[in-house]
XYZ file of C-alpha atoms in Angstrom:
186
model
C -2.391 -55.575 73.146
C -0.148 -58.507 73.553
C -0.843 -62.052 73.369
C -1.014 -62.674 76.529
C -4.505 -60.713 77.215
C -6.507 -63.619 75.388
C -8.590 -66.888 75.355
C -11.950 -66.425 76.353
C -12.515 -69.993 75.860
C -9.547 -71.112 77.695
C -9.156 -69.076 80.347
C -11.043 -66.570 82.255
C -9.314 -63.061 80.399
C -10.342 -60.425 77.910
C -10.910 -61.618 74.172
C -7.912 -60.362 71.961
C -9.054 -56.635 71.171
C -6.984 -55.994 67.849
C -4.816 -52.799 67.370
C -7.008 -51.594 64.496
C -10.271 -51.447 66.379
C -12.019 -50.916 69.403
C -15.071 -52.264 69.017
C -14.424 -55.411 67.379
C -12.510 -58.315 69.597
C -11.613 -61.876 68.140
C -11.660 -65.059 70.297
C -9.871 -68.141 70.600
C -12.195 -71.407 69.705
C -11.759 -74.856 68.923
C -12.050 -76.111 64.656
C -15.594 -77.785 63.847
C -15.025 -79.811 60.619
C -17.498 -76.769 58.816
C -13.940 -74.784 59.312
C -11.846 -76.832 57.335
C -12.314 -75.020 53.641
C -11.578 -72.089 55.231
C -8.231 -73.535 56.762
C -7.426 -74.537 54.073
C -7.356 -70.901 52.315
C -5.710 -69.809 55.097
C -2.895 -72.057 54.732
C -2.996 -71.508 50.805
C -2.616 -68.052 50.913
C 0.238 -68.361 53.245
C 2.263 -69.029 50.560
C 4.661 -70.339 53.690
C 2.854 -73.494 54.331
C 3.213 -76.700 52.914
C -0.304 -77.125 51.329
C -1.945 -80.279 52.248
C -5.276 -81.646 50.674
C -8.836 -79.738 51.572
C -10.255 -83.089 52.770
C -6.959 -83.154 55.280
C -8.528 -79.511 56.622
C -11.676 -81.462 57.408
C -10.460 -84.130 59.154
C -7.968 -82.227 60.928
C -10.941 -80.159 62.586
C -12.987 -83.523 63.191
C -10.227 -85.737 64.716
C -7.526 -83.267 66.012
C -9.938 -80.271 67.703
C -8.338 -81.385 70.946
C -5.687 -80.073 69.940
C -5.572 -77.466 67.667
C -7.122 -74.309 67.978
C -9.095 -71.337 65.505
C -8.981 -67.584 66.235
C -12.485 -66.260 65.263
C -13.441 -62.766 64.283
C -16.608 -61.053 66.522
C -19.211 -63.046 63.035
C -17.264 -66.293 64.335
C -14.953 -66.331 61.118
C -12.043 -68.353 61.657
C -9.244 -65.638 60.951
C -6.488 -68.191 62.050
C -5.596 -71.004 62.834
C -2.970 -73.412 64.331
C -3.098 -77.477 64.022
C -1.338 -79.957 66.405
C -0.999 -83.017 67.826
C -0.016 -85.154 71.117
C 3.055 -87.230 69.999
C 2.469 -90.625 70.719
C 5.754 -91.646 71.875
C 5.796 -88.491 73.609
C 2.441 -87.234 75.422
C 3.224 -84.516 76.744
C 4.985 -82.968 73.887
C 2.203 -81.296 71.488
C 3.775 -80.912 67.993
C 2.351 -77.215 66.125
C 2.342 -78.982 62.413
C 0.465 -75.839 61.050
C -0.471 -71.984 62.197
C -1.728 -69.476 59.771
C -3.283 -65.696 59.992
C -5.537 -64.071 57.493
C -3.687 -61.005 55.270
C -6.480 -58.628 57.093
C -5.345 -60.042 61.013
C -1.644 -60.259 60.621
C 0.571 -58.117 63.107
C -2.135 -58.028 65.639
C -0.405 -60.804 68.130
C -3.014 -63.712 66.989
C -0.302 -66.243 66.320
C 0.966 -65.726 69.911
C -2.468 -65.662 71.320
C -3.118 -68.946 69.315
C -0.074 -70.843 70.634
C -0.453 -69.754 74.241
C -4.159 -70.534 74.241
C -4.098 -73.878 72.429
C -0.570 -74.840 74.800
C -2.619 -73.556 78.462
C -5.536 -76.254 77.136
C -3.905 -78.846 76.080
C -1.951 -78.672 79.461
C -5.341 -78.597 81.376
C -6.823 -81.394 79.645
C -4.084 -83.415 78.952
C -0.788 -82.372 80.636
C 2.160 -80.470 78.372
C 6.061 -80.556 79.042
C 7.045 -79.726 75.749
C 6.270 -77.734 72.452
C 7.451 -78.954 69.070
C 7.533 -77.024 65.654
C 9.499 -77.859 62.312
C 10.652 -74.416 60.538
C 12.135 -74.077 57.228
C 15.130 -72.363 56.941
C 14.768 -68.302 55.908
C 11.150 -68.540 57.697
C 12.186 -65.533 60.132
C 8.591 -64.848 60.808
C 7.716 -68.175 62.322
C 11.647 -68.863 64.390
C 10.352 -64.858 65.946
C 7.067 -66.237 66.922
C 8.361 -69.760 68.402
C 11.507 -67.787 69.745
C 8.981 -65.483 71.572
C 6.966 -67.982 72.721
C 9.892 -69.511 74.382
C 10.362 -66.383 76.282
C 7.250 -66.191 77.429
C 6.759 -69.137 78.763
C 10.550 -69.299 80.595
C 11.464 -72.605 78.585
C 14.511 -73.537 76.999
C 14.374 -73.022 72.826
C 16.511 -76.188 70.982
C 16.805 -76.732 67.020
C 18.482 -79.132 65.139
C 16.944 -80.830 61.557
C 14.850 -83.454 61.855
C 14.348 -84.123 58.003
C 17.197 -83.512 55.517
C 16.113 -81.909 51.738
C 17.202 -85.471 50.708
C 14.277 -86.886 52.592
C 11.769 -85.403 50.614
C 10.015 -87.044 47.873
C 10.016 -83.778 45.505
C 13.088 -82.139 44.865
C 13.202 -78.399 46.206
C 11.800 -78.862 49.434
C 14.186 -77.322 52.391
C 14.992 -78.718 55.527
C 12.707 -79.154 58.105
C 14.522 -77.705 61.450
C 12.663 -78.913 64.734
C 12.280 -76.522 67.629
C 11.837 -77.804 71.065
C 10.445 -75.713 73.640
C 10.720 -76.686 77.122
C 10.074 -78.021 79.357
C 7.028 -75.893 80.677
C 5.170 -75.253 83.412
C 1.389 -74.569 83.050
């Protein structure tokens, strides 16, 4: 099933049924501050994300809900997650700082579903014209996923870097490259 067939919450479709089972579906949900520990292992055992502090995880799912969004197993288990924001000087361009699938969940189109449910709220509540993302270089799995969700959404897929390895406070860290996606139509 493809991302698009989503969002119970957000829309009036079928929950994500995932390829491994029939019987079990998995639903797209805002983050209550009780989900940030597990976001936090989520992002952990990434081992792709840049690992902020568990207290971060708690606020993010107190002050940020609006814009961010969980994917939750049929027990309500958040199984991923992706974090955002409304840029200030930019409203209507929601930056994805964060998204992250569980080992068990991966393959199953959840990171899609996630960005195209979290993107078709925030346009309802709040009007969207853009979607931002930074990618490390070599991070093939996340420029696919932004490069699809491009596609689907008939917008217009930009990089350049917005942060230099010489920006960083710790030596090692790659580039950040910014995506821009848009402008969309909701």
């Amino acid at each position: 099933m493809t991302a698009h067939a989503e969002l119970t919450r957000y829309r009036k479709t079928p929950p994500i049924t995932p390829t491994t089972s029939t019987t079990s579906t998995t639903y797209i949900d805002r983050p209550r501050p009780g989900d940030g520990p597990l976001l936090w292992r989520l992002a952990r055992d990434s081992r792709t994300l840049d690992l902020n502090s568990a207290y971060s995880y708690l606020l993010w799912c107190r002050d940020f809900a609006d814009t961010s969004a969980v994917a939750r197993d049929p027990s309500g288990r958040a199984i991923g997650f992706v974090s955002g924001y409304l840029r200030p000087d930019s409203p209507g361009t929601l930056l994805v700082w964060q998204i992250a699938v569980d080992q068990s969940a991966r393959g199953l189109g959840i990171a899609g579903a996630l960005l195209d449910g979290l993107s078709a709220r925030v346009a309802a509540e709040h009007g969207l014209s853009s979607l931002e993302t930074t990618i490390s270089p070599g991070n093939s799995a996340s420029e696919r996923l932004f490069a699809s969700y491009a596609a689907r959404h008939g917008a217009t897929l930009t990089r350049e870097v917005l942060f230099t390895a010489d920006e960083f406070p710790v030596g090692g860290h790659e580039p950040e490259v910014l995506h821009r996606i848009g402008p969309l139509h909701f």
